Coordinates of C-alpha atoms in Angstrom, one line a residue:
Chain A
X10 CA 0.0 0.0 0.0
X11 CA 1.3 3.6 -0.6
X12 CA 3.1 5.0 2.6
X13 CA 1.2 8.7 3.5
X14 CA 3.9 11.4 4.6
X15 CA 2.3 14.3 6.3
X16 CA 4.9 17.5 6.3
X17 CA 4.5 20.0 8.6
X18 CA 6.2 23.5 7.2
X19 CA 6.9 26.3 8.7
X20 CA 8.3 29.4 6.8
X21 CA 6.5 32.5 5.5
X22 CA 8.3 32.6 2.4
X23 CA 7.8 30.6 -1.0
X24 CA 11.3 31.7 -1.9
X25 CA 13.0 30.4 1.4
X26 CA 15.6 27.4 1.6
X27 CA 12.8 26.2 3.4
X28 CA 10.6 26.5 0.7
X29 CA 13.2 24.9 -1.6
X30 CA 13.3 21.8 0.5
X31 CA 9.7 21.0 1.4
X32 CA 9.1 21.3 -2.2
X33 CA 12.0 19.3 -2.9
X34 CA 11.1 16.7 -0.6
X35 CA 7.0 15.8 -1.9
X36 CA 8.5 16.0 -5.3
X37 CA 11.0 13.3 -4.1
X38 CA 8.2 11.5 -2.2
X39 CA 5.5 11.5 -4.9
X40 CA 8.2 10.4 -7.6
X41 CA 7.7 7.1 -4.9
X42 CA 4.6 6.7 -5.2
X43 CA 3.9 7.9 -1.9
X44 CA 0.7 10.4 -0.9
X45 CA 2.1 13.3 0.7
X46 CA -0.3 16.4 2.7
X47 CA 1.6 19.8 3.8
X48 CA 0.5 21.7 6.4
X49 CA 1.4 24.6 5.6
X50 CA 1.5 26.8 9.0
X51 CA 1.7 30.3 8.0
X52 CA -0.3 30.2 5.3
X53 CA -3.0 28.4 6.8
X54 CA -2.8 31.0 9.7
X55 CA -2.3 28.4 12.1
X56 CA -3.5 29.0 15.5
X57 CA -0.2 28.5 18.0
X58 CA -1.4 29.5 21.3
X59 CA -3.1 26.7 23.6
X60 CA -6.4 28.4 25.0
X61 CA -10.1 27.1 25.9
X62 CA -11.4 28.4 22.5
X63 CA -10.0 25.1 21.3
X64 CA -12.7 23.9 22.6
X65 CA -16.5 23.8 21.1
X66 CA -19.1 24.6 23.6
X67 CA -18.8 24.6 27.4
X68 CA -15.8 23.8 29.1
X69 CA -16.1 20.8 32.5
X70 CA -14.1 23.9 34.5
X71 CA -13.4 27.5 33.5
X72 CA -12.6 28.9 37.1
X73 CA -9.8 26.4 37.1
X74 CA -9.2 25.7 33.6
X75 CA -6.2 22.9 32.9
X76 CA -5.8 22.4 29.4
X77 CA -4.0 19.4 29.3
X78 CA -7.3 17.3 31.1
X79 CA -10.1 20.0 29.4
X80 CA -8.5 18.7 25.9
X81 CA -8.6 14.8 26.8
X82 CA -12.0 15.4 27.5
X83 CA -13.1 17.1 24.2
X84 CA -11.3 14.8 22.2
X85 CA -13.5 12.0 24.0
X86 CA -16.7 13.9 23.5
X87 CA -15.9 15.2 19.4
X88 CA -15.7 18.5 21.5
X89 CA -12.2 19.8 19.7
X90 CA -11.7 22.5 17.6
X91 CA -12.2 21.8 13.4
X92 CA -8.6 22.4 12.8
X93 CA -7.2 20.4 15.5
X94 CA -9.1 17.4 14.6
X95 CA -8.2 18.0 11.1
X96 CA -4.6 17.7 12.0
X97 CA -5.1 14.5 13.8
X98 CA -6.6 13.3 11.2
X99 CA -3.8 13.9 9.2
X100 CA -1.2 12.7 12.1
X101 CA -3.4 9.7 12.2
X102 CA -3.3 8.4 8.9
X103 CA 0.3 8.9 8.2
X104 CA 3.5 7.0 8.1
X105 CA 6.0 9.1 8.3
X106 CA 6.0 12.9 9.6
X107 CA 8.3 15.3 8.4
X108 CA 9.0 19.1 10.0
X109 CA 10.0 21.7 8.0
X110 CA 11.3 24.9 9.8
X111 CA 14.3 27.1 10.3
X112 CA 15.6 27.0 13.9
X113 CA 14.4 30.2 15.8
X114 CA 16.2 30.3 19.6
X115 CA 17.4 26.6 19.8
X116 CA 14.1 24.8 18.9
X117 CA 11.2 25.2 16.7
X118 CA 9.4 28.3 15.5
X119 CA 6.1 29.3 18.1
X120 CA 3.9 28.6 15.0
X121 CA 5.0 24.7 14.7
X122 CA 5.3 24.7 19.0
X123 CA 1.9 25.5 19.0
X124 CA 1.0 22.5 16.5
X125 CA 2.7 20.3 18.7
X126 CA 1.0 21.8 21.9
X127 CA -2.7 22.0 20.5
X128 CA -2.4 18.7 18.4
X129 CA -0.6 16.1 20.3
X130 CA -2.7 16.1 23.0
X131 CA -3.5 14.6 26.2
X132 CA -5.5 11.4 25.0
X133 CA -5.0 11.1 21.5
X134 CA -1.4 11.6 21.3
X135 CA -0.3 10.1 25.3
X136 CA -1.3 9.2 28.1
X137 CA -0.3 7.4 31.3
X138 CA 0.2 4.1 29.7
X139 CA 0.9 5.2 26.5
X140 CA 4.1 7.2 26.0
X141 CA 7.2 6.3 23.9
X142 CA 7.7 2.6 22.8
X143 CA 4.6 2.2 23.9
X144 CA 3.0 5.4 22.6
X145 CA 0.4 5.3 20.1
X146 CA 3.0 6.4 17.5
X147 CA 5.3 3.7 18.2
X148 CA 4.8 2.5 14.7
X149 CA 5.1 5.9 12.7
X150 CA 8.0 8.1 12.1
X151 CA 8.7 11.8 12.4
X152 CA 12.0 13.5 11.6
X153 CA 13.1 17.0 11.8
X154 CA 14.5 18.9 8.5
X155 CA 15.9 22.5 9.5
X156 CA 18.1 25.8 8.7
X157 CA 20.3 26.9 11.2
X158 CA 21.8 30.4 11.2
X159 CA 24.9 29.4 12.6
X160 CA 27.8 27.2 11.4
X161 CA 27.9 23.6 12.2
X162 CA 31.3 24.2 13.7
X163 CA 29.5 26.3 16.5
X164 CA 27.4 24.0 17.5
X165 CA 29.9 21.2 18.4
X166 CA 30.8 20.1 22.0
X167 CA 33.4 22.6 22.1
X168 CA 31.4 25.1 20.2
X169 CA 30.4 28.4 21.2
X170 CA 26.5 27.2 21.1
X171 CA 27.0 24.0 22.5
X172 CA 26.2 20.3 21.6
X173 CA 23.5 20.2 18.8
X174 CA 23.3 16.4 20.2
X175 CA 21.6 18.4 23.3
X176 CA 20.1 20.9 22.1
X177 CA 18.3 18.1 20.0
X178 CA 17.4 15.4 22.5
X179 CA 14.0 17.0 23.6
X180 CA 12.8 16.9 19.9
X181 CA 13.0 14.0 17.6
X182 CA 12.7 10.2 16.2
X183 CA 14.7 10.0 12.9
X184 CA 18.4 11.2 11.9
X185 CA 17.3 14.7 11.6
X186 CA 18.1 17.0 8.2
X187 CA 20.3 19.8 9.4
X188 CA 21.2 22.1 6.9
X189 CA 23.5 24.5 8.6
X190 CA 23.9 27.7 7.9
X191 CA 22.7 28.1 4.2
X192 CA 22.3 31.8 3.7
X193 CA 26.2 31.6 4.4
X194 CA 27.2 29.4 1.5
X195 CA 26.8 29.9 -3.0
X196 CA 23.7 29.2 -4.4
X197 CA 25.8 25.8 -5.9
X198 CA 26.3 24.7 -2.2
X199 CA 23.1 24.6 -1.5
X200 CA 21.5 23.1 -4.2
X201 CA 24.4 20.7 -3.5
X202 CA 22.2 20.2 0.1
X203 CA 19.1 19.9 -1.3
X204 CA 20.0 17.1 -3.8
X205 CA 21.2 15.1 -0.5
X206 CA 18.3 15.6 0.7
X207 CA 16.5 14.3 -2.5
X208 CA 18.9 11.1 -2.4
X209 CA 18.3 10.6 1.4
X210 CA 14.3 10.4 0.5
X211 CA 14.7 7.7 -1.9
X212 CA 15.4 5.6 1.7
X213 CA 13.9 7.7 4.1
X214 CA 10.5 5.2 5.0
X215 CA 13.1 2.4 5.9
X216 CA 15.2 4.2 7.7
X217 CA 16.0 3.3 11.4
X218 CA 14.9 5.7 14.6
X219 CA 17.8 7.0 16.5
X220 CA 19.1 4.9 19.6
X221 CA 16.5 5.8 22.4
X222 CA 15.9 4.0 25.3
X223 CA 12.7 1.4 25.5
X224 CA 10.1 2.6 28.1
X225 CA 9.8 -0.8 30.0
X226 CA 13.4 -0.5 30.7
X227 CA 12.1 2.0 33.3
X228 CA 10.2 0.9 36.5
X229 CA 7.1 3.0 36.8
X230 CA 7.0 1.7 40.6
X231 CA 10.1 3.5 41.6
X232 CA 9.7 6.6 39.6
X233 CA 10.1 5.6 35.9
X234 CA 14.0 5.2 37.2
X235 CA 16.2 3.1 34.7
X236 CA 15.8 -0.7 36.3
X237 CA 18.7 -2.0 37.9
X238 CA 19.7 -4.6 35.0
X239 CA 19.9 -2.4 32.5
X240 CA 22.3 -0.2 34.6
X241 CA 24.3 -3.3 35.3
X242 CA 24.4 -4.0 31.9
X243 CA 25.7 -1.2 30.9
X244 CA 28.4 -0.4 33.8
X245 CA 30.9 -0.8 31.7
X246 CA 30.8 1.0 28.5
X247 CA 32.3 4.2 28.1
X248 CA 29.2 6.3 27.0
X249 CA 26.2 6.5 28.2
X250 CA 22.7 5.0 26.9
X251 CA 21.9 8.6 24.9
X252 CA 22.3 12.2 25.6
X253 CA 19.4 12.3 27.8
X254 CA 19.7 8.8 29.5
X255 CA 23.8 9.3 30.1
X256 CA 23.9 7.6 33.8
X257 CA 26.7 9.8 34.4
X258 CA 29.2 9.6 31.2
X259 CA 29.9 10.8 28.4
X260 CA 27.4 11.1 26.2
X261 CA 27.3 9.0 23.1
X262 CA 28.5 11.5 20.0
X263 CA 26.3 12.1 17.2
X264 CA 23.1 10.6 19.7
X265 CA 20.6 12.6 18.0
X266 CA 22.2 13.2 14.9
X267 CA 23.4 9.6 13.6
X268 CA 21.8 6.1 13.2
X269 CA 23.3 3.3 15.5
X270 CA 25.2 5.6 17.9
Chain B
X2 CA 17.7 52.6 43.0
X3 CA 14.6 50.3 43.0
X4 CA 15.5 47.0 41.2
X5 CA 13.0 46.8 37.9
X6 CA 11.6 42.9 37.3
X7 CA 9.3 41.8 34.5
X8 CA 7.5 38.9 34.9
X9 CA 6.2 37.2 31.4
X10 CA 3.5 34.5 32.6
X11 CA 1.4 32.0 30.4
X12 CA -1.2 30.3 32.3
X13 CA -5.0 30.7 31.1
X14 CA -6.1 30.5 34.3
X15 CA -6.0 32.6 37.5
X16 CA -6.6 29.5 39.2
X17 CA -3.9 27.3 38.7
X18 CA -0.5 26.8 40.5
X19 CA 1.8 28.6 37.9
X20 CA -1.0 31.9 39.0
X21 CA -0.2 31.4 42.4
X22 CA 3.5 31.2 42.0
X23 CA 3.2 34.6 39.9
X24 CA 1.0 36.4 42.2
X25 CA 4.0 35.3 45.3
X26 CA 6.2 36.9 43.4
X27 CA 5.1 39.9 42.6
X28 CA 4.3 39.8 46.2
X29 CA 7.8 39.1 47.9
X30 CA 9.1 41.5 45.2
X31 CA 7.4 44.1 45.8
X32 CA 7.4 43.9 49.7
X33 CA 11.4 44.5 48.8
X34 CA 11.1 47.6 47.0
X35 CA 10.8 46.5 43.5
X36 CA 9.3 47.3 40.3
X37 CA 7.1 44.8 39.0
X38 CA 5.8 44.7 35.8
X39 CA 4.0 42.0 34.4
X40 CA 3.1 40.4 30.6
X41 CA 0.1 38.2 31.3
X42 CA 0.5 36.6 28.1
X43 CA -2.9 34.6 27.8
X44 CA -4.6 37.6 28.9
X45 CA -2.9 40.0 26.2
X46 CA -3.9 37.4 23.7
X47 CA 0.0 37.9 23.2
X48 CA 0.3 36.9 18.8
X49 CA 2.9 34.0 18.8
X50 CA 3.7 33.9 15.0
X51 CA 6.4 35.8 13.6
X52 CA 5.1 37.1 10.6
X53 CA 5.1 40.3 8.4
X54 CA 3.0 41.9 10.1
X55 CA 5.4 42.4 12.7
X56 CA 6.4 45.3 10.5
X57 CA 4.7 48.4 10.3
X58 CA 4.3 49.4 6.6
X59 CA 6.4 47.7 3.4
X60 CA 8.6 45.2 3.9
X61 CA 11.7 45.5 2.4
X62 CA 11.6 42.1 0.1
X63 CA 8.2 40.5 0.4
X64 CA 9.0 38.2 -2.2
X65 CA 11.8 36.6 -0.2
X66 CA 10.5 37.2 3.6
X67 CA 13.1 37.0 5.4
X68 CA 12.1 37.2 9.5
X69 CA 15.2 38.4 11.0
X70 CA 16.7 40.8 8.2
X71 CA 13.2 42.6 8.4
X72 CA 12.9 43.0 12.0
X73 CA 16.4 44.4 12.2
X74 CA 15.9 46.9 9.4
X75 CA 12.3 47.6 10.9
X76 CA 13.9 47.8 14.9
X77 CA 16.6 50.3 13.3
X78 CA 13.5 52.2 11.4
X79 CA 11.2 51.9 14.7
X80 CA 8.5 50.7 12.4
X81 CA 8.1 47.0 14.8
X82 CA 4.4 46.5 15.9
X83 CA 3.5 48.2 18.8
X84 CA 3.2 45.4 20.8
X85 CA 7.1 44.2 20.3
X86 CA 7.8 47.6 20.9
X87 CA 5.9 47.4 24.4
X88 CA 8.1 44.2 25.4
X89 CA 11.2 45.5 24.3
X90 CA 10.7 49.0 26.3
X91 CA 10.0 46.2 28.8
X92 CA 13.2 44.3 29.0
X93 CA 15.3 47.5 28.1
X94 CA 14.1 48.6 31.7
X95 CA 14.5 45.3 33.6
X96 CA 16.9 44.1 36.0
X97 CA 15.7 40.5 36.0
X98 CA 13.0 38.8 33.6
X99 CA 11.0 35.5 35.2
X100 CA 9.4 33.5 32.9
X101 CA 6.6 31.4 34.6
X102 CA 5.0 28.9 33.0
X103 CA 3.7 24.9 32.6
X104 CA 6.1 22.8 30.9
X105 CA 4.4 21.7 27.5
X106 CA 6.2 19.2 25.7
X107 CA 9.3 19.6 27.2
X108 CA 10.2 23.5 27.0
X109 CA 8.0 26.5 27.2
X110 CA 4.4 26.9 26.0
X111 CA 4.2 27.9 22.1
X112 CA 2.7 31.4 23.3
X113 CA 5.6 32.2 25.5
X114 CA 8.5 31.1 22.4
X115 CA 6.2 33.4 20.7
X116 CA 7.6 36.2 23.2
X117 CA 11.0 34.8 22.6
X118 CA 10.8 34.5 18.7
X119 CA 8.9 38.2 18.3
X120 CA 10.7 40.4 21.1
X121 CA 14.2 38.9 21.2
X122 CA 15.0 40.1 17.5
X123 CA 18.3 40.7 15.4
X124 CA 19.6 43.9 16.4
X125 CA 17.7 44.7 19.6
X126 CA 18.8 41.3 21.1
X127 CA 21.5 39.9 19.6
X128 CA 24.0 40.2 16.5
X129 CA 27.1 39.2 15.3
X130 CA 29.0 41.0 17.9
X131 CA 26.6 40.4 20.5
X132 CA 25.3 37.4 21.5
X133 CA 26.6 35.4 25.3
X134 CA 28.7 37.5 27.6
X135 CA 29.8 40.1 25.1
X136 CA 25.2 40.3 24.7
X137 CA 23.4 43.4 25.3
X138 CA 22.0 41.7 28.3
X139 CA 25.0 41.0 30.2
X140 CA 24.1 43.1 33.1
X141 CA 20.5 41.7 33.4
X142 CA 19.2 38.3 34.9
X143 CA 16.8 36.2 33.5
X144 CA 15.3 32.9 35.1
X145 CA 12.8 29.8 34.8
X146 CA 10.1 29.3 36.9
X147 CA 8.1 26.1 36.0
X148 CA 5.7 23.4 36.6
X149 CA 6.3 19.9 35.2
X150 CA 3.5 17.2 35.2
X151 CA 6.5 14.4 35.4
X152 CA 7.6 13.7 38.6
X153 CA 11.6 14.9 39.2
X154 CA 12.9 11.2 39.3
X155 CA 11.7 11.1 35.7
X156 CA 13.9 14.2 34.5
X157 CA 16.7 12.3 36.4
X158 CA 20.0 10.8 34.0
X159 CA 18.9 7.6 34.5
X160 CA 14.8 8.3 34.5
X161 CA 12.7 7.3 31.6
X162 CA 12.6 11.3 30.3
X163 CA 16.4 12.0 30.3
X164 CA 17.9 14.3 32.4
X165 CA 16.6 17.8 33.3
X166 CA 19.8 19.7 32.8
X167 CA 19.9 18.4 29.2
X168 CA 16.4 19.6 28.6
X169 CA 17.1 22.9 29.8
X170 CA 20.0 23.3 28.0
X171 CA 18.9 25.5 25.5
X172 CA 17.2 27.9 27.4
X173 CA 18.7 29.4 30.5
X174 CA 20.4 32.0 33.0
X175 CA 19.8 31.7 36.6
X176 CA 19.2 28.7 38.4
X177 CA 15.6 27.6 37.5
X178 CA 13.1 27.6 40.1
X179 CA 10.9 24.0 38.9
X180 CA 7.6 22.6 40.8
X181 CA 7.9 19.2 40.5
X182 CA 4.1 17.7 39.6
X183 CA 2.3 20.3 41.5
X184 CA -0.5 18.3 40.7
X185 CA 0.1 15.0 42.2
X186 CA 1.0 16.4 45.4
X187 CA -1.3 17.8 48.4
X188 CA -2.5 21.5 49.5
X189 CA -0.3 21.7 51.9
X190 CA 2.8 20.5 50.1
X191 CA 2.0 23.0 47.3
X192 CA 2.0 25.7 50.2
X193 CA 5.4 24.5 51.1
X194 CA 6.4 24.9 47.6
X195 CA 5.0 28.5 47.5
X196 CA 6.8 29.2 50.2
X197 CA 10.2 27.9 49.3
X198 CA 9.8 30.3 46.5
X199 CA 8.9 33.1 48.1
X200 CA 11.9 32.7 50.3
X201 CA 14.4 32.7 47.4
X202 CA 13.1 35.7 46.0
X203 CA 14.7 37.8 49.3
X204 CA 18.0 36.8 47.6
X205 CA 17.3 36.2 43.8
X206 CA 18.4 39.9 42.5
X207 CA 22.3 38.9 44.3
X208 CA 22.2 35.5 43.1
X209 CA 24.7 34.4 41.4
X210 CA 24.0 33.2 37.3
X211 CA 24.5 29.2 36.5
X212 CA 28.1 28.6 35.3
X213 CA 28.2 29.1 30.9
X214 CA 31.4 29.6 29.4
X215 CA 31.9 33.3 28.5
X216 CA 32.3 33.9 24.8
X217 CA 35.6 35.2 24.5
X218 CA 36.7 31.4 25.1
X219 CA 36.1 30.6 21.6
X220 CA 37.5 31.4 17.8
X221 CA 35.5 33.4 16.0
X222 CA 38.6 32.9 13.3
X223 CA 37.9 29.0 13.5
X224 CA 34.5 28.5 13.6
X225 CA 33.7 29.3 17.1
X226 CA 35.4 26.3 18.6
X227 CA 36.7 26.1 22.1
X228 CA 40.7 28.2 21.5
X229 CA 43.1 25.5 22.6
X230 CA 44.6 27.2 25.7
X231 CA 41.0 26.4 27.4
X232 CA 40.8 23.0 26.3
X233 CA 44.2 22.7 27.7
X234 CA 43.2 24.1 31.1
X235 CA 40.3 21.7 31.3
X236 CA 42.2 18.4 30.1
X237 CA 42.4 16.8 33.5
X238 CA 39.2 17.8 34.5
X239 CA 36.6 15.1 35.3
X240 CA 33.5 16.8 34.3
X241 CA 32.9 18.8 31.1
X242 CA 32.6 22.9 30.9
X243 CA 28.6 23.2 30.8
X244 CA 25.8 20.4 29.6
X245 CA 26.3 21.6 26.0
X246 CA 30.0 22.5 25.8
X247 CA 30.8 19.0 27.9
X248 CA 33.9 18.6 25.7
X249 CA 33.3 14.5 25.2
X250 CA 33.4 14.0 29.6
X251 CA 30.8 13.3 31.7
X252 CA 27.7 16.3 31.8
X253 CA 29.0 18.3 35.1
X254 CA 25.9 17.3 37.2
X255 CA 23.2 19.9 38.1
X256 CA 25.0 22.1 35.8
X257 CA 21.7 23.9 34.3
X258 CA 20.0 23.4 37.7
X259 CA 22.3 24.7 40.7
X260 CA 24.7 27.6 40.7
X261 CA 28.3 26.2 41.0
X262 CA 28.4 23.3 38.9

């Protein structure tokens, strides 16, 4: 059956490198047979801020309002707003996720924060027994493909910005896309970058996550802590399980930007 | 002189934990003699998105929007919206900025990177020449204050969310001030909590700022890499320089959460 990609893009302008490599990328998708929906942010307005408008009708507690619990319910009752439940759909059906968007201030732009706030929500998108390997999108993928404004060289471990393996680890699944610093480099170099990217999609639906840690290696009786055989296992090996999970070493380089590591 | 704080708070509701920890600030603040001003973010219906119409009037190339060049050109022009120009007068003023706010998906609430994306622009915030230690907002002092709905053992280096200090990596200054699951806990441990907090802030304008590397440590000649006499310095050193410049050692522990490390 044909794999659905859903890419989520965030830049306000058609003539971006952005631009440049979401179109690149459906082009590159389509050409393999798969079905491919954009959500385009900006243009479709896209609502980023997390308030009870999102959702229809009476809320179970507006003195106290906790949107997290309000949202759970409404997604129970059909109660959430049209284009939240539109991009569920779309979340929903799909096989693979890609995000589009230049990096503002370390992470994601407000617009696509606010997609992942108001869509992944409590409920539909985790819950108490469903988070990580056992999440409900345990058998999906989602990658990040991004601009920086800095070189890679500053974001190294002994960069002036840090680790990008750090500043990463709260955000992804797949080998992310980075393409670093374009507005730096000739117009050759970076269609150079965007025909990489064009060869890495010819592979991109097989690909393998990035190394994380299971989540019943953690014991949800002793506060989700690693359990004590895996920490046995893994006493002596010189890095730790990922940049997140490091038990106290070195992290392992390239974590969140490599397969296998 | 009077010490000037600015408080920037997302919560949508006045009553939920992150209000209370607001409102016992400004309280303890202003019982010490200072200024208090506060963005209420939910309430101003703060606008997240960066878009053009952050710019009053033409834009210099709509064809090729570019988010940062504009704002610059428009900051230099004073021709930003009136509402950036309202933050900005904002933290010109302060002497500390608190940010208070519910942890959504592992950093801050889309509205709040909103404030981020929109006031901190290029040229009023940072630049080529100044950006870290050598920023315009050396002499300031910014801090977290947070709720989480994961209990602490889970943000811990061996717990099933990775630890804390590489989450907050990317976005701090003075030792973050985090409620642990508020919510699974009892009234009276909440109060406790409250007043923990309010007991810091007798001493929070004197504290001292968590431990970064300044920024005349690296090479802006070689990419902005660590300059050799520093890594020399360090070479015996158990622990790396920060979370993010760790230098392939182990992540100095409570680095991004306790002044010292």
């Amino acid at each position: 059956m044909a794999k659905k990609v859903l890419l989520v893009y965030a830049h306000q302008s058609s003539g971006s490198f952005n631009a440049a490599a979401k179109d690149a990328a459906v082009k590159a998708l389509k050409a393999q047979g798969c079905t491919v929906e954009v959500s385009d942010l900006y243009a479709m307005k896209f609502k980023a801020s997390a308030t009870a408008e999102d959702i229809t009708g009476e809320v179970q507690n507006a003195e106290h309002f906790r949107y997290a619990e309000e949202t759970k319910l409404a997604w129970k009752a059909g109660k959430l707003a049209a284009d939240i439940v539109e991009e569920q759909r779309k979340v929903t059906e799909a096989d693979l996720i890609i995000f589009q968007f230049p990096m503002y201030w370390f992470t994601v732009p407000a617009i696509m924060k606010g997609w992942f706030d108001r869509v992944l929500t409590l409920g539909f998108a985790y819950g108490h027994d469903k988070r990580y390997s056992s999440g409900i999108f345990k058998d999906k993928k989602a990658m990040l493909s991004f601009t920086t404004g800095s070189q890679e060289s500053m974001f190294s471990a002994n960069g002036i910005n840090g680790d990008m393996n750090v500043t990463l680890w709260p955000l992804q699944v797949l080998a992310p896309q980075i393409f670093w610093a374009p507005s730096h480099i000739t117009t050759a170099a970076r269609k150079t970058m965007l025909e990489a990217w064009c060869a890495r999609m010819q592979g991109l639906l097989e690909e393998e996550p990035l190394t994380f840690t299971p989540s019943d290696c953690f014991d949800g009786e002793k506060g989700f802590q690693l359990k004590p055989e895996f920490h046995e296992k893994h006493a002596n090996k010189e890095f730790g399980l990922t940049s997140g999970i490091h038990l106290g070493k070195p992290l392992p380089p390239y974590n969140q930007m490599k397969v296998g590591v």
